[in-house]
Coordinates of C-alpha atoms in Angstrom, one line a residue:
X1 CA 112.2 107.8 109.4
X2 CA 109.4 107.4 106.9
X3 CA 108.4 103.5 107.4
X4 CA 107.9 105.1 111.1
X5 CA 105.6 107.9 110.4
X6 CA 104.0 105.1 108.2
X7 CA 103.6 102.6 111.0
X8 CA 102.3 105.0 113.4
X9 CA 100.0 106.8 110.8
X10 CA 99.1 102.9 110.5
X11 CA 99.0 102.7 114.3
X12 CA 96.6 105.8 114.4
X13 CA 94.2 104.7 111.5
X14 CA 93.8 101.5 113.2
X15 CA 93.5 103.0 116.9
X16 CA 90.8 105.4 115.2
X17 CA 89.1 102.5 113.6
X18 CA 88.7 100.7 116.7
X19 CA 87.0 103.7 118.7
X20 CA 84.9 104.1 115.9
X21 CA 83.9 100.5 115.9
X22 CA 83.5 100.5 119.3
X23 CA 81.6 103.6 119.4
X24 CA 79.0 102.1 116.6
X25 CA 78.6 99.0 119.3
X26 CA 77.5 101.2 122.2
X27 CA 75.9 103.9 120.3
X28 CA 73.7 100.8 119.1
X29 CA 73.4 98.9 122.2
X30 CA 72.3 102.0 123.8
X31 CA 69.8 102.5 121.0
X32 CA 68.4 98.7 121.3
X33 CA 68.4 98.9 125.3
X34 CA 66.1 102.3 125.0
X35 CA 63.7 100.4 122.5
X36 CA 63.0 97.2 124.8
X37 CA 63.2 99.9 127.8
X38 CA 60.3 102.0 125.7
X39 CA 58.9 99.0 124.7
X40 CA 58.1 97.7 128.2
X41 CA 56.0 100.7 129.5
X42 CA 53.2 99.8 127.4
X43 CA 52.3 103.7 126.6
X44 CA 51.8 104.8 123.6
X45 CA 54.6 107.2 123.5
X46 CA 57.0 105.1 124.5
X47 CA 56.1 102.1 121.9
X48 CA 55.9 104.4 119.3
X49 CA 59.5 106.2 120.8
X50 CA 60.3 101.8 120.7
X51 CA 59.3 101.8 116.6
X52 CA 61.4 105.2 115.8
X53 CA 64.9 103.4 117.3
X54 CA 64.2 100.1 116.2
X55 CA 62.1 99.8 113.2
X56 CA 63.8 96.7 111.8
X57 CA 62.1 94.9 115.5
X58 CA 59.0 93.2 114.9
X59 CA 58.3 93.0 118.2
X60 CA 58.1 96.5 118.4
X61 CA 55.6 97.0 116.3
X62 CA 53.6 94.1 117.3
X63 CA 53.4 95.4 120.6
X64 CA 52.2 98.5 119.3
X65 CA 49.6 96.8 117.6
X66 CA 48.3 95.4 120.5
X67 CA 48.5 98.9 122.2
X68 CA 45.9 100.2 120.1
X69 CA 44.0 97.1 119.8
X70 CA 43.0 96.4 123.6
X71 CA 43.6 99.6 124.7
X72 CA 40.0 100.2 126.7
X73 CA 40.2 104.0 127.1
X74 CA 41.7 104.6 123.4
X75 CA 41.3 101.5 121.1
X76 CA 41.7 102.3 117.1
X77 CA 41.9 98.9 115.1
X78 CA 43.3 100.6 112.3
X79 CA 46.6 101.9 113.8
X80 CA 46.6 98.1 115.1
X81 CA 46.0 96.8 111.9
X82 CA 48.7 98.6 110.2
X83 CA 50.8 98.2 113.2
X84 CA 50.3 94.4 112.5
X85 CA 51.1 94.4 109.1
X86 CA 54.3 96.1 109.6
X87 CA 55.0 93.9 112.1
X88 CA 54.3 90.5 109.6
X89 CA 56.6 92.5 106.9
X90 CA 59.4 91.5 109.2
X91 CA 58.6 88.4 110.4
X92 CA 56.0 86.9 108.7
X93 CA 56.4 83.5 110.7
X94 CA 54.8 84.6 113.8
X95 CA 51.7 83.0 114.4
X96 CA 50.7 85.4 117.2
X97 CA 50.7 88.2 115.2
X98 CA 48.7 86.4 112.6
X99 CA 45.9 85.7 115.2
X100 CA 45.9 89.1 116.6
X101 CA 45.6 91.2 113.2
X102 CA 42.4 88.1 112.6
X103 CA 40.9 90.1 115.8
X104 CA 41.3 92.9 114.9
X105 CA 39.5 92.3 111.3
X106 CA 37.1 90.7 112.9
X107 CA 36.2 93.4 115.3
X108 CA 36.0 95.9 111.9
X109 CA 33.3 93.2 110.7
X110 CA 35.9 92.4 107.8
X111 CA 35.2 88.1 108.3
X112 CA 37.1 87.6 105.1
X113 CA 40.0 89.3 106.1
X114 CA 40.1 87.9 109.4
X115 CA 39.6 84.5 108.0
X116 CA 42.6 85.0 105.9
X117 CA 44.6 86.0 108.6
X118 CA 43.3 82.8 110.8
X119 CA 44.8 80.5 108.1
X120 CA 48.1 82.4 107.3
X121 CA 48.4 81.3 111.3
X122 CA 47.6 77.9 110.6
X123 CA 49.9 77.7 107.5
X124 CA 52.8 79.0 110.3
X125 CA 51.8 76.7 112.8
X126 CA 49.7 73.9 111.8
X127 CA 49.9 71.9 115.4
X128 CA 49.1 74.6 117.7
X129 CA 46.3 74.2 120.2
X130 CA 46.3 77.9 120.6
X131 CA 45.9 78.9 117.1
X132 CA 42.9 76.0 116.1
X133 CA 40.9 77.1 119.9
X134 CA 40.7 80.8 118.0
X135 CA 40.1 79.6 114.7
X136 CA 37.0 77.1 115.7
X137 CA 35.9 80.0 117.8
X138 CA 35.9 82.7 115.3
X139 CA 33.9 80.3 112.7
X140 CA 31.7 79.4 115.6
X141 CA 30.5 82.9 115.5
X142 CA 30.5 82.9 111.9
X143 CA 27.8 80.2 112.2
X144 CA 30.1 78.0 110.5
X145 CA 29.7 74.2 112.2
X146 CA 31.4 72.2 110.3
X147 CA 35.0 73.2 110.5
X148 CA 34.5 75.2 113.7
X149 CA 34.1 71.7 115.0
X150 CA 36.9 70.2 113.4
X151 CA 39.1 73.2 114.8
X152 CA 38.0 72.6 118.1
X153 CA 38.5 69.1 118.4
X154 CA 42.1 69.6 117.2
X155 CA 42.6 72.6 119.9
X156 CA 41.3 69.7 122.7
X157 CA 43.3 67.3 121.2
X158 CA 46.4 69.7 121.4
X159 CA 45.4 71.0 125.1
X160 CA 42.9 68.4 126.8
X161 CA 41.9 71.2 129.1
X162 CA 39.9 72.9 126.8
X163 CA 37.8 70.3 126.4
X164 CA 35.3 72.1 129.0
X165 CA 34.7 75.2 127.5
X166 CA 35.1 73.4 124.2
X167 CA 31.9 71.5 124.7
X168 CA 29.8 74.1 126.7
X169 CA 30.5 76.5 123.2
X170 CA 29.5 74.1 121.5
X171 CA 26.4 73.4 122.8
X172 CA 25.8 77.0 123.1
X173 CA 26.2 78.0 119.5
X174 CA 23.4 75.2 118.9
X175 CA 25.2 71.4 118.5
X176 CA 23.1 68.4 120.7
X177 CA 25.2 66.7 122.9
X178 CA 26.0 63.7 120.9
X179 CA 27.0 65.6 117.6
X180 CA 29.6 67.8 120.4
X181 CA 30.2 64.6 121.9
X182 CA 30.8 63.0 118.4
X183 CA 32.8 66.0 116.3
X184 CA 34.5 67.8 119.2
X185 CA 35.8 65.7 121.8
X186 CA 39.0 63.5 121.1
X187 CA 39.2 60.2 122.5
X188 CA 41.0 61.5 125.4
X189 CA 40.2 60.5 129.2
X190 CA 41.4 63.9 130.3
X191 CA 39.0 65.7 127.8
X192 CA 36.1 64.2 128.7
X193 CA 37.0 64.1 133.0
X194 CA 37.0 67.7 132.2
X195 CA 33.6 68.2 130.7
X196 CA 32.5 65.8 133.5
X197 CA 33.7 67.8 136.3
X198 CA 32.8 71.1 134.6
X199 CA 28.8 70.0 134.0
X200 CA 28.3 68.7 136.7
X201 CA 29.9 71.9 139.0
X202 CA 27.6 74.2 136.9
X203 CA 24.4 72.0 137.8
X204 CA 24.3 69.8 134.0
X205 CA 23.9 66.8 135.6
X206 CA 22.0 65.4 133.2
X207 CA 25.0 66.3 130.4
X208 CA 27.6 65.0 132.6
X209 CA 26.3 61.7 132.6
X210 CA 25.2 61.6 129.2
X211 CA 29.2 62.4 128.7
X212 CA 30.4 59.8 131.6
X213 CA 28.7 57.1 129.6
X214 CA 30.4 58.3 126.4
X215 CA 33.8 57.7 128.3
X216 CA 32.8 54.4 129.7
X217 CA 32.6 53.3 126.1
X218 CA 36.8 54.0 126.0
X219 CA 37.4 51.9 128.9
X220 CA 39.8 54.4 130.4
X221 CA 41.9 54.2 133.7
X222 CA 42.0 56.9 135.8
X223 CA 41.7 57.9 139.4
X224 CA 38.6 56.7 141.2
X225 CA 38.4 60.5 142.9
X226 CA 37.7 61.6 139.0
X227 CA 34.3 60.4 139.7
X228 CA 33.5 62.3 142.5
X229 CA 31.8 65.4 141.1
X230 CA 29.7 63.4 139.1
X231 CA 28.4 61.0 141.8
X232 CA 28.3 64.1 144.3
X233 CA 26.3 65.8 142.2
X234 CA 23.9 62.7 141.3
X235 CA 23.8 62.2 145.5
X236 CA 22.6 65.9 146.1
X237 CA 19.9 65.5 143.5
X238 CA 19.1 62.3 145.2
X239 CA 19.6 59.9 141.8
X240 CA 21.2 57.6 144.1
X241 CA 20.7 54.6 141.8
X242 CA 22.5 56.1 138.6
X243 CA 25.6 57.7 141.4
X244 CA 25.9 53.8 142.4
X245 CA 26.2 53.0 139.2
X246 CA 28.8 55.5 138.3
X247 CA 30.6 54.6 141.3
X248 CA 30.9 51.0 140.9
X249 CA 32.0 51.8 136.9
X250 CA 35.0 54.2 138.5
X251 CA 36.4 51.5 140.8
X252 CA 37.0 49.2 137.9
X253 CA 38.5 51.7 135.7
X254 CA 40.6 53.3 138.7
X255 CA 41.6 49.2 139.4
X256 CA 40.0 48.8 142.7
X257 CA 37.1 46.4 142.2
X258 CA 39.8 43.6 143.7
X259 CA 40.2 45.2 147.6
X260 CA 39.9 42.7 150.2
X261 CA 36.8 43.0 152.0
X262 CA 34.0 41.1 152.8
X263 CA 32.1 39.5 149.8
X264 CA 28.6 41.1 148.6
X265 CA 28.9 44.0 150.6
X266 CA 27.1 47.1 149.2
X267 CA 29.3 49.2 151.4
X268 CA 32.6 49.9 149.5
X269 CA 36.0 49.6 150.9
X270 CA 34.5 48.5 154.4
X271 CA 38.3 46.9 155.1
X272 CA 40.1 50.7 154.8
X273 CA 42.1 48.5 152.2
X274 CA 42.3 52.1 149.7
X275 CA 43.9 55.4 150.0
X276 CA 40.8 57.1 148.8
X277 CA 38.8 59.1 151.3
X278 CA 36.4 62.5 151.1
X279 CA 33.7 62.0 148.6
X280 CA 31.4 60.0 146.8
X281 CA 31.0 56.7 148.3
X282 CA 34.1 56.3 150.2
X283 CA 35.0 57.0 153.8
X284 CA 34.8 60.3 155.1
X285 CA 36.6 61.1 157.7
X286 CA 36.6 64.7 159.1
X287 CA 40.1 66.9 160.2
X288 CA 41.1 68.6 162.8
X289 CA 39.0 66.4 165.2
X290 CA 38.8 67.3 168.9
X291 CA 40.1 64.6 171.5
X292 CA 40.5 61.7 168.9
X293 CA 42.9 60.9 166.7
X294 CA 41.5 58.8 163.3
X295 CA 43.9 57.2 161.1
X296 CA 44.6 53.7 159.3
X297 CA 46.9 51.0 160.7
X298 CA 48.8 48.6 158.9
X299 CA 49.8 46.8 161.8
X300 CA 46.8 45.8 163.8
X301 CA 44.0 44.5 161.4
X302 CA 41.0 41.6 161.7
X303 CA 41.9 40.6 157.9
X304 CA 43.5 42.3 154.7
X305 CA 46.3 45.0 154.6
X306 CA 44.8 47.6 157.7
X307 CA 42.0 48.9 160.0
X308 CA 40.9 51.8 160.9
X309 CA 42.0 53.1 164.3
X310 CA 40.5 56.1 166.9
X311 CA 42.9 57.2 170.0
X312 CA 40.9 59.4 172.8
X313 CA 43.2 61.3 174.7
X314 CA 41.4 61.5 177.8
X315 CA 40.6 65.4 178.1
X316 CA 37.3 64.9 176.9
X317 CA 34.0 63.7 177.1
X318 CA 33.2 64.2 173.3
X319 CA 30.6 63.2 170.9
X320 CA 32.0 61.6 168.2
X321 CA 30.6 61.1 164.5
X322 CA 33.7 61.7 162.7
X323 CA 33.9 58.5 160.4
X324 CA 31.0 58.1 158.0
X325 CA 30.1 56.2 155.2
X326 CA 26.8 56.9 152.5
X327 CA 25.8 53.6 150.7
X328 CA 23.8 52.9 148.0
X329 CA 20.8 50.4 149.0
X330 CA 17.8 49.3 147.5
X331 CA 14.5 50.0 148.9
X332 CA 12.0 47.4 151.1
X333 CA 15.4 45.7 151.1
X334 CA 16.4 43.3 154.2
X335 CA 20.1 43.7 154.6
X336 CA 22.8 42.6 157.4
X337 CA 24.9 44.6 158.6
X338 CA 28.5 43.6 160.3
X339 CA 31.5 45.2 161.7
X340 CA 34.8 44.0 164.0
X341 CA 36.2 45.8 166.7
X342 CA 39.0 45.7 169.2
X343 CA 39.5 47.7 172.1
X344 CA 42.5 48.2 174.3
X345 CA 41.8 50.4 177.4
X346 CA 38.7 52.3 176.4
X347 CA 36.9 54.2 179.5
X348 CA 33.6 55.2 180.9
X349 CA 30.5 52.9 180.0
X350 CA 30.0 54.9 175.8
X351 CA 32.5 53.3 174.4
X352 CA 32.4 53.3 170.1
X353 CA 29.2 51.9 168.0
X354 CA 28.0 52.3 165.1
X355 CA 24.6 54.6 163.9
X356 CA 22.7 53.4 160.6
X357 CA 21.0 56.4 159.6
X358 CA 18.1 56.0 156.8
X359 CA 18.4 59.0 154.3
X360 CA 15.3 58.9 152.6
X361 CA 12.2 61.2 151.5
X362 CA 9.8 60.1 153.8
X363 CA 11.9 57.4 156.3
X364 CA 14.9 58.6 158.1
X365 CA 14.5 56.5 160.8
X366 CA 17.9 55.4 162.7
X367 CA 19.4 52.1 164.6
X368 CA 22.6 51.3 166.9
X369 CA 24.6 48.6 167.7
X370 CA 25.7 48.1 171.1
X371 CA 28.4 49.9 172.2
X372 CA 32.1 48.3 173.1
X373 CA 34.5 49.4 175.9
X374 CA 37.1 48.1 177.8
X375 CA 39.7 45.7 176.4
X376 CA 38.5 43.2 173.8
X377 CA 40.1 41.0 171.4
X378 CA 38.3 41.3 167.7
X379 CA 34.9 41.2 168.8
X380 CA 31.9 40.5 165.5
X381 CA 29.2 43.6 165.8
X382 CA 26.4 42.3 163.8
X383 CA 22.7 43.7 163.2
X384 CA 20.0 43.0 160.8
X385 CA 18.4 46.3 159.2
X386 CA 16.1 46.4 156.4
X387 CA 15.3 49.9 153.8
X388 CA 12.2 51.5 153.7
X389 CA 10.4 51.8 150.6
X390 CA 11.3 55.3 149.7
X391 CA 15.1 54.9 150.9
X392 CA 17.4 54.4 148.4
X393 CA 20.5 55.6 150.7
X394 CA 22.3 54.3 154.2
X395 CA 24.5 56.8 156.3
X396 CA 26.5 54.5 158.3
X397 CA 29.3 56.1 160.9
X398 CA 31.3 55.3 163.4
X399 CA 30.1 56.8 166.7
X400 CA 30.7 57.8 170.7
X401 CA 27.7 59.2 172.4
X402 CA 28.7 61.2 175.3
X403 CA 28.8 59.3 178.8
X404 CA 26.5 60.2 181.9
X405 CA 29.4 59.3 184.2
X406 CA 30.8 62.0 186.4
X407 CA 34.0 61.0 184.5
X408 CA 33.1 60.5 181.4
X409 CA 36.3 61.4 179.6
X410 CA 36.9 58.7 177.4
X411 CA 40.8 57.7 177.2
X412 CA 41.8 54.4 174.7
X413 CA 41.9 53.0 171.4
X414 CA 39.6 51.1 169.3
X415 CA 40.4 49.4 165.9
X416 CA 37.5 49.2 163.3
X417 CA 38.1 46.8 160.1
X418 CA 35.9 44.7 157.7
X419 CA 32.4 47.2 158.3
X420 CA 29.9 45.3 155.5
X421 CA 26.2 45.5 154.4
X422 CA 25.2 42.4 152.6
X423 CA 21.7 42.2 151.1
X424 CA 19.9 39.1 153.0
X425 CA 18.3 36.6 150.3
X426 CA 15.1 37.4 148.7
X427 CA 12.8 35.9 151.0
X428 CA 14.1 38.1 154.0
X429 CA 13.3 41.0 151.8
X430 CA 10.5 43.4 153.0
X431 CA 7.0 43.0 150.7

């Protein structure tokens, strides 16, 4: 009788235990689920109701930190600071809360104290791109080149997008290009496409070249519609000799100075042998075109891989300039043009041609070729054309004038392939 009132007095004590256990577990959990449920609302009261259940969680109070720090109706840097601190007491390893009590110094005007903070973040996470971008800005601002510099080279390095904003800072804060280009950029394609693109967007044309030939020095590869905001924005400002330029250096480092095509030609890709369309000076072709259909065929070509090929439909007697080409020329410049075409079934008496359109200051003066209906093998469209003086630029596209024919709904297709303008020898040349 008494080893059973021990065994169920044990039986009790340990059914107690468990409950009590148990009870600890959900009295906890419940406690931890209110903090991170606090913690989300991003009040003040219900972070600082998030600290009072769980003051062991860093998190806690470095979200309450940066409560009070970018708080716009309410900010007070010194509940954030202290916030921060208790916040590194826990977990000194984090690296965000590191860069976030630096802000906050710095926006007390304590430098020192923010510089100490910077390089506690460094010490905790030496490679981050994050970290160096805040440190190189913060001693930007201090005025301090040198290793702001350093810090932002090692931010692009980590994070090649940055490279933009990177350079424009540190021209800003009072660097010359080729110190920037020299002490901030990494030898990174990426980095320096990006400061490309960005200069030349923002109207630095003038940068973003000095920058492209910095990258041609690097011999990079990349793709050949990279160079497109530089050479657009070299076109629009009419530098049309320096855009060539950049153009012909992007086709050999996006490996397409070998397409088939006629030799000599000035105009590039004249076979449709690339991919690349829409900008600079490629093909462009515009969408969504009424009553023709444009697109490249691998199976009927004159020579090389394809041609380019326009279906009417018939329901239309449309004017058509939807396939154009800008090329670089040189001025009082004799040049011959050349082009093949093949029709199959191609109605009314406009069939396609092609319109050379003269895009300079003074001379914009325009020629045709004949035009070609009907059914024709691969038929040689050649004319002789020669640049003004002032024209530095040829608009060459494929066109349909509209017919005079009762009928004139033009129904067919017509292949284009191996369009070239080849400068004439120097004798032909205008004086």
């Amino acid at each position: 009788m008494i080893l059973l009132l021990s065994s169920n007095s044990r039986r009790a004590a340990l059914l107690a235990g468990s409950f009590a256990v148990v009870f600890i577990l959900v009295y906890f959990s419940i406690r931890n689920a209110l903090a991170v449920h606090y913690a989300d609302l991003q009040t003040a009261t219900s972070l600082e109701r998030a600290v009072h259940l769980e003051p062991a969680d860093s998190r806690n109070w470095y979200l309450l930190g940066r409560y009070w720090q970018y708080n716009l109706e309410d900010p007070d840097q010194q509940r954030a600071i202290r916030s921060y601190h208790s916040a590194l007491s826990l977990n000194p390893a984090s690296w965000e809360t590191w860069l976030d009590l630096a802000a906050a110094y710095e926006s007390e005007s304590n430098p020192a104290e923010a510089r100490d903070a910077f390089l506690h973040a460094k010490k905790v996470y030496p490679l981050s791109a994050e970290v160096s971008w805040r440190y190189g800005n913060f001693l930007l601002r201090q005025g301090d080149l040198d290793p702001a510099f350093t810090e932002m080279r090692l931010a692009v390095q980590g994070d090649p997008k940055r490279a933009a904003e990177a350079f424009s800072r540190s021209l800003r804060a009072g660097s010359s290009i080729e110190t920037t280009l020299d002490r901030v950029l990494p030898p990174i394609s990426e980095a320096y496409l990006d400061v490309i693109r960005d200069q030349a967007s923002d109207g630095y044309t003038g940068n973003a070249l000095k920058v492209w030939d910095r990258l041609v020095t690097l011999h990079p590869r990349f793709s050949l519609y990279d160079s497109f905001p530089l050479v657009g924005a070299l076109m629009n400002e009419r530098r049309i000799a320096e855009a060539g330029r950049v153009w012909n250096q992007a086709v050999v480092f996006a490996g397409l100075a070998d397409l088939q095509g006629p030799p000599h030609s000035v105009l590039w890709d004249g076979g449709f042998e690339s991919s690349v369309r829409g900008g600079g000076f490629s093909w462009l072709i515009s969408e969504g075109l009424r009553a023709v259909q444009v697109s490249v065929d691998s199976m009927e070509k004159h020579s090389g891989n394809a041609s380019l090929r326009l279906t009417f439909d018939g329901k239309s007697n449309v004017n058509f300039i939807g396939v154009c080409h800008y090329v670089p020329v040189l001025p009082s410049t004799a040049y011959h043009f050349s082009a093949w075409v093949r029709t199959n079934g191609l109605t009314t008496d406009q069939g396609i041609r092609f319109h050379l359109h003269s895009l300079g200051t003074l001379d914009t003066s325009t020629v045709v070729t004949p035009e070609v209906h009907g059914t024709l093998p691969w038929t040689p469209i050649e004319l002789p054309w020669s640049s003004g003086k002032d024209v530095q630029e040829l608009q060459v596209c494929v066109v349909r004038f509209p017919s005079d024919e009762a009928n004139g709904k033009i129904q067919g297709t017509a292949w284009v392939d191996d369009v070239a303008l080849v400068p004439e020898p120097a004798e032909h040349s205008k004086p």
